[in-house]
Amino acid sequence: MLENLTDRLQSVIRTIRGQARFTEENISEAMREVRIALIEADVALPVVKQFIDQVKEKAIGAEVLKSVSPGQAIVKIVQDELTILMGEENAELNLSTKPPAVVLLAGLQGSGKTTTAGKLGKILKEQKKKVLLVSADVYRPAAIEQLKILAESLQIDFFEASIKDKPEKIAASSLTYAKKNFHDLIIFDTAGRLGIDEAMMKEIKLLHKTLSPIETLFVVDAMQGQDAVNTAKAFGDVLPLTGVVLTKLDGDSRGGAALSVRHITGKPIKFIGVSEKTDGLQAFHPERMASRILGMGDIVGLVEEAQKNVDIKEAEKLAEKVKSGKDFDLNDFKNQIAQMKKMGGVGALMDKMPSELSGAASKINPEDGDKSLVQIEAIINSMTALERRKPEIIKAKRKIRIANGSGTQVQDINKLLKQFEEMQKMMKMFSKGGIGKLLRGLGGKFPRMH
């Protein structure tokens, strides 16, 4: 996510760090580089101009303390301005109305509205809300069926509608149904088009009038760059939008939409889509995104993911083993892989780590890393309970059996056992207080089976 922009901004910061103090000349030079970085990231030109002016003004007027280097000062200024640009703080959904509260999703075809409806439903269900998913997309083949299947997989209530029904009839009927069945809220998925047209705008305005939604969210594909921002503005001129959902930020997006959409539309980004998985929708925190753009990671987000997904008892058990330097076996190794998968896999973890920690690991392709996790898990699952506890007993015949059972080669079993042996040694180093040795020993390595 936003990888190119991060690299360019870090390069600018490194240059400033080499300076003894701020001067108008070195600030102007740095701002030229920042301008190029933002334009390459497809940030809207008015946004680039305002951002550069603000950073330059604050940098020139900044009194750099003796204890703070120019590099540290510019990082703080750029981080603050990025945060302001994206909205300063998380804008939560406003659901304080008489039930059922209605969340209306609007956007172009292919922006990810239907999957966003399901993901948002999952988040709100976890908050103990009784959710009803509704689709009024009577034009796209199987669109209603797609949301129905998604609702069933998430065990969320779904309103049955027919493609023969008019969208406004679906809206009125779903409201009646939700009231009758005491739903807390309705998430209403509307039809999209390949482009903005009069018929589409007329229909969405009519649906808005019928439903009186407390939240009208514009769902936009971040990979569209400035086009995404222009589309959001066009919808905002017709509908009283309350927020934006940026999808596909895990794709090859340059990040311009994330930095531009708030400034151009005046509406906050409320959620971002970071993967195709049903848990791939996250509340948007501008300060955390600014931190990630500058390569400082999102440690708060990482901790939140850990609190939500990590088995505390298992973590405590592992901590004891690490502390003592004993009994760390392949069962523990497998448990750690399961915890990583719950937290979104290799890519999700690397994305939230500061660049200083993820620098060496960034050579790993997240997709390859996730495949390796699956393969390691398959190998360990093909072992007996005794083999997992005592890997040293795994000799030639056992290796052949395990390889056949996991669909791998004997050399893959050898690699895994060697990596496990190295990890055991590192655990012993850690237990003896050698954290420096442990970090040097890791050297950015990651179990790779390919």
Tab-separated table of C-alpha atoms in Angstrom:
chain	number	residue	atom	x	y	z
A	1	MET	CA	0.000	0.000	0.000
A	2	LEU	CA	1.402	3.412	-1.056
A	3	GLU	CA	4.863	1.828	-1.381
A	4	ASN	CA	6.276	4.216	-4.021
A	5	LEU	CA	5.133	7.315	-2.135
A	6	THR	CA	6.689	5.969	1.080
A	7	ASP	CA	10.025	5.320	-0.655
A	8	ARG	CA	10.136	8.810	-2.196
A	9	LEU	CA	9.232	10.611	1.044
A	10	GLN	CA	11.778	8.592	3.032
A	11	SER	CA	14.446	9.568	0.503
A	12	VAL	CA	13.573	13.267	1.007
A	13	ILE	CA	13.723	12.871	4.784
A	14	ARG	CA	17.128	11.152	4.587
A	15	THR	CA	18.442	14.107	2.569
A	16	ILE	CA	17.186	16.624	5.149
A	17	ARG	CA	18.669	14.508	7.962
A	18	GLY	CA	22.082	15.118	6.447
A	19	GLN	CA	21.697	18.892	6.905
A	20	ALA	CA	22.908	20.691	10.019
A	21	ARG	CA	19.977	23.133	10.044
A	22	PHE	CA	16.935	24.317	8.107
A	23	THR	CA	17.525	26.861	5.367
A	24	GLU	CA	15.114	28.196	2.784
A	25	GLU	CA	17.272	26.558	0.123
A	26	ASN	CA	17.277	23.011	1.526
A	27	ILE	CA	13.560	23.210	2.377
A	28	SER	CA	12.730	24.341	-1.184
A	29	GLU	CA	14.839	21.507	-2.597
A	30	ALA	CA	13.089	18.976	-0.339
A	31	MET	CA	9.661	20.335	-1.262
A	32	ARG	CA	10.440	19.945	-4.973
A	33	GLU	CA	11.061	16.245	-4.327
A	34	VAL	CA	7.909	15.937	-2.209
A	35	ARG	CA	5.882	17.612	-4.990
A	36	ILE	CA	7.180	15.064	-7.542
A	37	ALA	CA	6.418	12.194	-5.122
A	38	LEU	CA	2.818	13.375	-4.622
A	39	ILE	CA	2.190	13.949	-8.338
A	40	GLU	CA	3.561	10.464	-9.120
A	41	ALA	CA	1.172	9.098	-6.475
A	42	ASP	CA	-1.686	10.661	-8.494
A	43	VAL	CA	-2.615	13.190	-5.811
A	44	ALA	CA	-4.875	15.969	-7.154
A	45	LEU	CA	-2.881	19.095	-8.094
A	46	PRO	CA	-4.803	21.543	-5.818
A	47	VAL	CA	-4.090	19.174	-2.917
A	48	VAL	CA	-0.382	18.979	-3.810
A	49	LYS	CA	-0.114	22.776	-3.905
A	50	GLN	CA	-1.847	23.282	-0.560
A	51	PHE	CA	0.165	20.527	1.122
A	52	ILE	CA	3.530	21.842	-0.129
A	53	ASP	CA	2.664	25.430	0.871
A	54	GLN	CA	1.644	24.349	4.369
A	55	VAL	CA	4.734	22.176	4.980
A	56	LYS	CA	7.072	24.851	3.602
A	57	GLU	CA	5.501	27.585	5.733
A	58	LYS	CA	5.759	25.513	8.915
A	59	ALA	CA	9.305	24.321	8.149
A	60	ILE	CA	10.632	27.818	7.437
A	61	GLY	CA	8.954	29.141	10.590
A	62	ALA	CA	10.042	26.217	12.752
A	63	GLU	CA	12.508	26.815	15.526
A	64	VAL	CA	14.437	23.558	15.637
A	65	LEU	CA	15.446	22.673	19.178
A	66	LYS	CA	19.052	21.642	19.839
A	67	SER	CA	17.828	18.192	20.879
A	68	VAL	CA	15.871	17.758	17.611
A	69	SER	CA	17.540	17.358	14.220
A	70	PRO	CA	16.127	18.960	11.044
A	71	GLY	CA	15.274	15.432	9.866
A	72	GLN	CA	13.157	14.742	12.959
A	73	ALA	CA	11.491	18.154	12.689
A	74	ILE	CA	10.530	17.692	9.009
A	75	VAL	CA	9.134	14.215	9.731
A	76	LYS	CA	6.873	15.719	12.419
A	77	ILE	CA	5.727	18.565	10.140
A	78	VAL	CA	5.027	16.266	7.168
A	79	GLN	CA	3.245	13.732	9.383
A	80	ASP	CA	1.034	16.427	10.929
A	81	GLU	CA	0.134	17.885	7.526
A	82	LEU	CA	-0.630	14.455	6.013
A	83	THR	CA	-2.917	13.748	8.979
A	84	ILE	CA	-4.737	17.085	8.549
A	85	LEU	CA	-5.050	16.444	4.805
A	86	MET	CA	-6.742	13.073	5.397
A	87	GLY	CA	-9.105	14.282	8.115
A	88	GLU	CA	-7.189	14.524	11.425
A	89	GLU	CA	-9.125	11.809	13.267
A	90	ASN	CA	-11.226	8.698	12.748
A	91	ALA	CA	-14.801	9.547	11.719
A	92	GLU	CA	-17.072	6.870	13.147
A	93	LEU	CA	-20.424	5.798	11.737
A	94	ASN	CA	-23.309	7.755	13.202
A	95	LEU	CA	-26.071	5.258	14.021
A	96	SER	CA	-27.822	7.277	16.718
A	97	THR	CA	-31.343	7.283	15.325
A	98	LYS	CA	-34.576	5.361	15.848
A	99	PRO	CA	-34.061	1.790	14.533
A	100	PRO	CA	-33.659	0.713	11.898
A	101	ALA	CA	-30.746	3.029	11.045
A	102	VAL	CA	-30.056	2.916	7.302
A	103	VAL	CA	-26.568	2.909	5.766
A	104	LEU	CA	-26.850	3.549	2.011
A	105	LEU	CA	-23.916	2.521	-0.198
A	106	ALA	CA	-23.437	4.326	-3.523
A	107	GLY	CA	-20.771	4.130	-6.213
A	108	LEU	CA	-19.837	2.981	-9.691
A	109	GLN	CA	-19.981	-0.625	-10.879
A	110	GLY	CA	-16.879	-2.575	-9.868
A	111	SER	CA	-15.994	-0.290	-6.950
A	112	GLY	CA	-16.619	-3.078	-4.437
A	113	LYS	CA	-19.990	-1.986	-2.993
A	114	THR	CA	-21.418	-5.494	-2.554
A	115	THR	CA	-18.386	-6.944	-0.774
A	116	THR	CA	-18.148	-3.743	1.307
A	117	ALA	CA	-21.798	-4.251	2.365
A	118	GLY	CA	-20.929	-7.741	3.635
A	119	LYS	CA	-17.715	-6.642	5.368
A	120	LEU	CA	-19.460	-3.698	7.042
A	121	GLY	CA	-22.265	-6.028	8.125
A	122	LYS	CA	-19.690	-8.304	9.759
A	123	ILE	CA	-18.102	-5.400	11.676
A	124	LEU	CA	-21.489	-4.189	12.960
A	125	LYS	CA	-22.648	-7.705	13.824
A	126	GLU	CA	-19.514	-8.063	15.979
A	127	GLN	CA	-20.680	-4.890	17.748
A	128	LYS	CA	-23.862	-6.806	18.698
A	129	LYS	CA	-26.072	-5.067	16.118
A	130	LYS	CA	-28.903	-6.933	14.397
A	131	VAL	CA	-28.082	-6.240	10.743
A	132	LEU	CA	-30.194	-6.645	7.598
A	133	LEU	CA	-28.407	-6.711	4.230
A	134	VAL	CA	-30.419	-5.503	1.226
A	135	SER	CA	-29.536	-5.274	-2.478
A	136	ALA	CA	-31.427	-3.139	-5.002
A	137	ASP	CA	-29.043	-3.939	-7.856
A	138	VAL	CA	-31.626	-5.357	-10.271
A	139	TYR	CA	-29.444	-4.707	-13.338
A	140	ARG	CA	-26.215	-6.637	-12.790
A	141	PRO	CA	-26.673	-10.389	-13.283
A	142	ALA	CA	-26.597	-12.297	-9.949
A	143	ALA	CA	-25.797	-9.152	-7.907
A	144	ILE	CA	-28.622	-9.845	-5.444
A	145	GLU	CA	-27.600	-13.518	-5.264
A	146	GLN	CA	-23.985	-12.498	-4.585
A	147	LEU	CA	-24.984	-10.486	-1.520
A	148	LYS	CA	-27.306	-13.275	-0.371
A	149	ILE	CA	-24.471	-15.839	-0.471
A	150	LEU	CA	-22.190	-13.404	1.367
A	151	ALA	CA	-24.870	-12.781	4.022
A	152	GLU	CA	-25.357	-16.513	4.545
A	153	SER	CA	-21.611	-17.115	4.927
A	154	LEU	CA	-21.455	-14.360	7.574
A	155	GLN	CA	-24.723	-15.478	9.216
A	156	ILE	CA	-26.308	-12.049	8.698
A	157	ASP	CA	-30.003	-11.564	7.850
A	158	PHE	CA	-30.756	-10.923	4.170
A	159	PHE	CA	-33.830	-9.353	2.607
A	160	GLU	CA	-35.117	-11.449	-0.309
A	161	ALA	CA	-35.815	-9.315	-3.372
A	162	SER	CA	-36.496	-10.085	-7.014
A	163	ILE	CA	-34.782	-8.586	-10.066
A	164	LYS	CA	-38.335	-7.901	-11.336
A	165	ASP	CA	-38.950	-5.458	-8.459
A	166	LYS	CA	-38.354	-1.723	-8.781
A	167	PRO	CA	-35.489	-0.503	-6.543
A	168	GLU	CA	-37.799	1.935	-4.707
A	169	LYS	CA	-40.216	-0.954	-3.957
A	170	ILE	CA	-37.313	-2.986	-2.521
A	171	ALA	CA	-36.379	0.007	-0.366
A	172	ALA	CA	-39.892	0.501	1.047
A	173	SER	CA	-40.444	-3.244	1.620
A	174	SER	CA	-37.077	-3.751	3.342
A	175	LEU	CA	-37.827	-0.857	5.729
A	176	THR	CA	-41.149	-2.454	6.700
A	177	TYR	CA	-39.472	-5.863	7.108
A	178	ALA	CA	-36.663	-4.446	9.290
A	179	LYS	CA	-39.132	-2.672	11.595
A	180	LYS	CA	-41.273	-5.794	11.908
A	181	ASN	CA	-38.261	-7.979	12.762
A	182	PHE	CA	-36.571	-5.483	15.115
A	183	HIS	CA	-33.368	-4.968	13.116
A	184	ASP	CA	-31.003	-2.313	14.454
A	185	LEU	CA	-29.869	-1.299	11.000
A	186	ILE	CA	-30.092	-1.869	7.257
A	187	ILE	CA	-27.071	-1.867	4.956
A	188	PHE	CA	-28.506	-1.028	1.541
A	189	ASP	CA	-26.461	-1.884	-1.568
A	190	THR	CA	-27.436	0.107	-4.663
A	191	ALA	CA	-26.829	-0.505	-8.372
A	192	GLY	CA	-23.723	0.911	-9.995
A	193	ARG	CA	-23.020	1.871	-13.591
A	194	LEU	CA	-19.828	1.917	-15.617
A	195	GLY	CA	-20.038	5.710	-15.589
A	196	ILE	CA	-22.118	8.498	-14.098
A	197	ASP	CA	-25.429	8.900	-15.945
A	198	GLU	CA	-28.686	10.758	-15.388
A	199	ALA	CA	-30.780	7.596	-14.853
A	200	MET	CA	-28.406	6.377	-12.149
A	201	MET	CA	-28.438	9.689	-10.287
A	202	LYS	CA	-32.232	9.914	-10.502
A	203	GLU	CA	-32.598	6.408	-9.053
A	204	ILE	CA	-30.147	6.953	-6.192
A	205	LYS	CA	-31.844	10.243	-5.249
A	206	LEU	CA	-35.235	8.485	-5.139
A	207	LEU	CA	-33.811	5.691	-2.965
A	208	HIS	CA	-32.285	8.272	-0.631
A	209	LYS	CA	-35.666	9.990	-0.289
A	210	THR	CA	-37.435	6.665	0.442
A	211	LEU	CA	-34.886	5.354	2.946
A	212	SER	CA	-33.816	8.618	4.686
A	213	PRO	CA	-30.419	7.060	5.546
A	214	ILE	CA	-28.457	8.339	8.497
A	215	GLU	CA	-25.253	7.399	6.649
A	216	THR	CA	-24.735	7.714	2.874
A	217	LEU	CA	-21.332	6.262	2.049
A	218	PHE	CA	-19.658	6.618	-1.333
A	219	VAL	CA	-17.667	3.474	-2.167
A	220	VAL	CA	-14.738	4.206	-4.456
A	221	ASP	CA	-11.946	2.118	-5.968
A	222	ALA	CA	-8.593	3.581	-4.824
A	223	MET	CA	-6.893	2.185	-7.930
A	224	GLN	CA	-8.711	4.775	-10.057
A	225	GLY	CA	-6.521	7.583	-8.677
A	226	GLN	CA	-7.781	11.089	-9.492
A	227	ASP	CA	-10.752	9.629	-11.399
A	228	ALA	CA	-11.950	8.224	-8.084
A	229	VAL	CA	-11.851	11.675	-6.494
A	230	ASN	CA	-13.689	13.308	-9.418
A	231	THR	CA	-16.405	10.622	-9.272
A	232	ALA	CA	-16.782	11.111	-5.517
A	233	LYS	CA	-17.227	14.854	-6.074
A	234	ALA	CA	-19.904	14.239	-8.756
A	235	PHE	CA	-21.874	11.994	-6.370
A	236	GLY	CA	-21.407	14.514	-3.559
A	237	ASP	CA	-23.011	17.202	-5.705
A	238	VAL	CA	-26.157	15.062	-6.061
A	239	LEU	CA	-26.322	13.194	-2.724
A	240	PRO	CA	-25.748	14.429	0.839
A	241	LEU	CA	-22.789	12.073	1.391
A	242	THR	CA	-21.670	11.504	4.976
A	243	GLY	CA	-18.439	9.668	4.205
A	244	VAL	CA	-16.252	7.694	1.817
A	245	VAL	CA	-15.118	4.055	1.734
A	246	LEU	CA	-11.849	3.548	-0.173
A	247	THR	CA	-11.571	-0.010	-1.495
A	248	LYS	CA	-8.666	-1.987	-3.015
A	249	LEU	CA	-5.931	-0.163	-1.121
A	250	ASP	CA	-4.105	-3.519	-1.122
A	251	GLY	CA	-3.872	-3.354	-4.920
A	252	ASP	CA	-1.358	-1.554	-7.082
A	253	SER	CA	-2.723	1.841	-6.063
A	254	ARG	CA	-0.505	4.902	-5.995
A	255	GLY	CA	-2.353	6.366	-3.031
A	256	GLY	CA	-3.570	9.608	-4.615
A	257	ALA	CA	-7.218	8.945	-3.792
A	258	ALA	CA	-6.468	8.448	-0.083
A	259	LEU	CA	-4.664	11.791	0.049
A	260	SER	CA	-7.073	13.746	-2.179
A	261	VAL	CA	-10.628	12.609	-1.526
A	262	ARG	CA	-11.145	14.336	1.832
A	263	HIS	CA	-9.856	17.679	0.564
A	264	ILE	CA	-11.827	17.605	-2.711
A	265	THR	CA	-15.169	16.310	-1.356
A	266	GLY	CA	-15.047	17.684	2.178
A	267	LYS	CA	-16.274	14.262	3.362
A	268	PRO	CA	-14.310	12.019	5.742
A	269	ILE	CA	-12.887	8.630	4.768
A	270	LYS	CA	-14.641	6.282	7.207
A	271	PHE	CA	-13.357	2.874	6.070
A	272	ILE	CA	-10.660	1.386	3.860
A	273	GLY	CA	-10.712	-1.971	2.085
A	274	VAL	CA	-7.371	-3.725	2.554
A	275	SER	CA	-8.110	-7.235	1.247
A	276	GLU	CA	-10.761	-9.353	-0.457
A	277	LYS	CA	-11.340	-11.335	2.757
A	278	THR	CA	-14.509	-10.720	4.772
A	279	ASP	CA	-12.415	-9.107	7.529
A	280	GLY	CA	-10.613	-6.889	4.997
A	281	LEU	CA	-12.427	-3.651	5.922
A	282	GLN	CA	-10.870	-1.335	8.499
A	283	ALA	CA	-11.876	1.906	10.187
A	284	PHE	CA	-9.762	4.709	8.701
A	285	HIS	CA	-7.394	6.530	11.057
A	286	PRO	CA	-5.655	9.478	9.300
A	287	GLU	CA	-2.837	9.698	11.850
A	288	ARG	CA	-2.030	5.993	11.438
A	289	MET	CA	-2.115	6.211	7.643
A	290	ALA	CA	0.238	9.225	7.758
A	291	SER	CA	2.568	7.160	9.926
A	292	ARG	CA	2.517	4.277	7.466
A	293	ILE	CA	3.131	6.583	4.481
A	294	LEU	CA	6.277	7.861	6.216
A	295	GLY	CA	7.468	4.293	6.864
A	296	MET	CA	6.801	4.509	10.608
A	297	GLY	CA	4.296	1.652	10.580
A	298	ASP	CA	1.021	1.334	12.445
A	299	ILE	CA	1.948	-0.224	15.761
A	300	VAL	CA	-1.421	0.709	17.322
A	301	GLY	CA	-3.214	-1.110	14.486
A	302	LEU	CA	-0.897	-4.098	14.896
A	303	VAL	CA	-1.637	-4.279	18.631
A	304	GLU	CA	-5.398	-4.002	17.953
A	305	GLU	CA	-5.190	-6.883	15.459
A	306	ALA	CA	-3.243	-8.942	17.986
A	307	GLN	CA	-5.773	-8.237	20.752
A	308	LYS	CA	-8.625	-9.237	18.443
A	309	ASN	CA	-7.100	-12.365	16.924
A	310	VAL	CA	-4.343	-13.746	19.136
A	311	ASP	CA	-5.141	-16.500	21.634
A	312	ILE	CA	-3.881	-14.977	24.907
A	313	LYS	CA	-3.422	-18.347	26.650
A	314	GLU	CA	-1.352	-19.660	23.744
A	315	ALA	CA	0.722	-16.454	23.728
A	316	GLU	CA	1.390	-16.724	27.470
A	317	LYS	CA	2.370	-20.378	27.088
A	318	LEU	CA	4.817	-19.487	24.305
A	319	ALA	CA	6.220	-16.569	26.333
A	320	GLU	CA	7.029	-18.983	29.160
A	321	LYS	CA	8.811	-21.333	26.742
A	322	VAL	CA	10.804	-18.455	25.242
A	323	LYS	CA	11.703	-17.252	28.732
A	324	SER	CA	12.950	-20.660	29.830
A	325	GLY	CA	14.503	-21.517	26.451
A	326	LYS	CA	13.018	-25.031	26.685
A	327	ASP	CA	10.294	-27.173	25.126
A	328	PHE	CA	9.685	-24.997	22.043
A	329	ASP	CA	8.401	-27.618	19.592
A	330	LEU	CA	6.687	-27.864	16.207
A	331	ASN	CA	3.245	-27.565	17.824
A	332	ASP	CA	4.270	-24.087	19.013
A	333	PHE	CA	5.636	-23.297	15.547
A	334	LYS	CA	2.299	-24.308	13.996
A	335	ASN	CA	0.345	-22.234	16.544
A	336	GLN	CA	2.376	-19.132	15.635
A	337	ILE	CA	1.587	-19.676	11.950
A	338	ALA	CA	-2.140	-19.937	12.786
A	339	GLN	CA	-1.937	-16.651	14.749
A	340	MET	CA	-0.198	-14.917	11.809
A	341	LYS	CA	-2.899	-16.116	9.407
A	342	LYS	CA	-5.611	-14.782	11.742
A	343	MET	CA	-3.917	-11.377	11.682
A	344	GLY	CA	-4.088	-11.236	7.883
A	345	GLY	CA	-0.910	-13.075	6.903
A	346	VAL	CA	2.567	-11.868	6.014
A	347	GLY	CA	1.518	-8.868	3.893
A	348	ALA	CA	-0.829	-7.429	6.535
A	349	LEU	CA	1.842	-7.667	9.244
A	350	MET	CA	4.616	-6.197	7.078
A	351	ASP	CA	2.342	-3.338	6.021
A	352	LYS	CA	1.895	-2.215	9.634
A	353	MET	CA	5.529	-2.617	10.681
A	354	PRO	CA	7.908	0.380	10.755
A	355	SER	CA	10.314	0.348	7.806
A	356	GLU	CA	13.301	-0.046	10.166
A	357	LEU	CA	11.891	-3.426	11.232
A	358	SER	CA	10.389	-4.513	7.927
A	359	GLY	CA	13.296	-3.326	5.728
A	360	ALA	CA	15.012	-6.704	5.476
A	361	ALA	CA	11.699	-8.527	5.474
A	362	SER	CA	10.459	-6.366	2.598
A	363	LYS	CA	12.477	-8.560	0.236
A	364	ILE	CA	9.883	-11.251	0.907
A	365	ASN	CA	6.962	-11.353	-1.490
A	366	PRO	CA	3.907	-11.433	0.850
A	367	GLU	CA	2.138	-13.855	-1.494
A	368	ASP	CA	5.099	-16.241	-1.387
A	369	GLY	CA	5.233	-15.811	2.385
A	370	ASP	CA	1.559	-16.761	2.743
A	371	LYS	CA	2.046	-19.800	0.478
A	372	SER	CA	4.982	-20.827	2.663
A	373	LEU	CA	2.783	-20.583	5.767
A	374	VAL	CA	0.216	-22.921	4.190
A	375	GLN	CA	2.937	-25.381	3.135
A	376	ILE	CA	4.633	-25.380	6.557
A	377	GLU	CA	1.257	-26.002	8.197
A	378	ALA	CA	0.561	-28.926	5.820
A	379	ILE	CA	3.945	-30.504	6.637
A	380	ILE	CA	3.444	-30.195	10.407
A	381	ASN	CA	-0.123	-31.571	10.085
A	382	SER	CA	1.316	-34.658	8.353
A	383	MET	CA	3.517	-35.452	11.361
A	384	THR	CA	2.558	-37.625	14.322
A	385	ALA	CA	2.139	-36.059	17.784
A	386	LEU	CA	5.489	-37.555	18.828
A	387	GLU	CA	7.279	-36.151	15.751
A	388	ARG	CA	5.964	-32.659	16.492
A	389	ARG	CA	7.215	-32.870	20.066
A	390	LYS	CA	10.564	-34.463	19.119
A	391	PRO	CA	11.547	-33.415	15.574
A	392	GLU	CA	14.984	-34.984	16.079
A	393	ILE	CA	13.453	-38.475	15.546
A	394	ILE	CA	12.415	-37.559	11.976
A	395	LYS	CA	14.793	-39.564	9.786
A	396	ALA	CA	14.691	-40.718	6.125
A	397	LYS	CA	11.613	-43.026	6.199
A	398	ARG	CA	9.564	-40.609	8.269
A	399	LYS	CA	10.519	-37.741	5.930
A	400	ILE	CA	9.255	-39.679	2.896
A	401	ARG	CA	5.943	-40.407	4.671
A	402	ILE	CA	5.511	-36.763	5.743
A	403	ALA	CA	6.355	-35.497	2.240
A	404	ASN	CA	3.779	-37.848	0.672
A	405	GLY	CA	1.155	-36.832	3.247
A	406	SER	CA	1.679	-33.075	2.717
A	407	GLY	CA	2.165	-33.107	-1.069
A	408	THR	CA	5.729	-31.771	-0.730
A	409	GLN	CA	9.296	-33.001	-1.363
A	410	VAL	CA	11.747	-34.467	1.155
A	411	GLN	CA	13.962	-31.396	0.614
A	412	ASP	CA	11.045	-29.211	1.860
A	413	ILE	CA	10.933	-31.275	5.069
A	414	ASN	CA	14.705	-30.823	5.457
A	415	LYS	CA	14.396	-27.041	4.989
A	416	LEU	CA	11.641	-26.790	7.570
A	417	LEU	CA	13.549	-28.864	10.149
A	418	LYS	CA	16.683	-26.780	9.601
A	419	GLN	CA	14.728	-23.522	10.009
A	420	PHE	CA	13.053	-24.891	13.126
A	421	GLU	CA	16.438	-25.849	14.578
A	422	GLU	CA	17.704	-22.288	13.940
A	423	MET	CA	14.605	-20.879	15.614
A	424	GLN	CA	15.159	-23.075	18.676
A	425	LYS	CA	18.726	-21.728	18.941
A	426	MET	CA	17.404	-18.160	18.708
A	427	MET	CA	14.872	-18.875	21.464
A	428	LYS	CA	17.732	-20.016	23.698
A	429	MET	CA	19.657	-16.812	22.897
A	430	PHE	CA	16.584	-14.776	23.801
A	431	SER	CA	16.146	-16.641	27.121
A	432	LYS	CA	19.760	-15.742	28.014
A	433	GLY	CA	19.087	-12.056	27.406
A	434	GLY	CA	20.821	-11.936	24.042
A	435	ILE	CA	18.133	-9.945	22.216
A	436	GLY	CA	20.785	-8.216	20.082
A	437	LYS	CA	22.101	-11.605	18.960
A	438	LEU	CA	18.556	-12.791	18.328
A	439	LEU	CA	17.743	-9.840	16.049
A	440	ARG	CA	21.038	-10.206	14.178
A	441	GLY	CA	20.362	-13.935	13.845
A	442	LEU	CA	16.947	-13.322	12.338
A	443	GLY	CA	18.456	-11.001	9.710
A	444	GLY	CA	15.101	-10.572	7.975
A	445	LYS	CA	14.796	-14.297	7.328
A	446	PHE	CA	11.401	-15.859	6.920
A	447	PRO	CA	10.591	-19.546	6.475
A	448	ARG	CA	10.459	-20.027	2.712
A	449	MET	CA	9.623	-23.344	1.173
A	450	HIS	CA	10.136	-22.382	-2.481
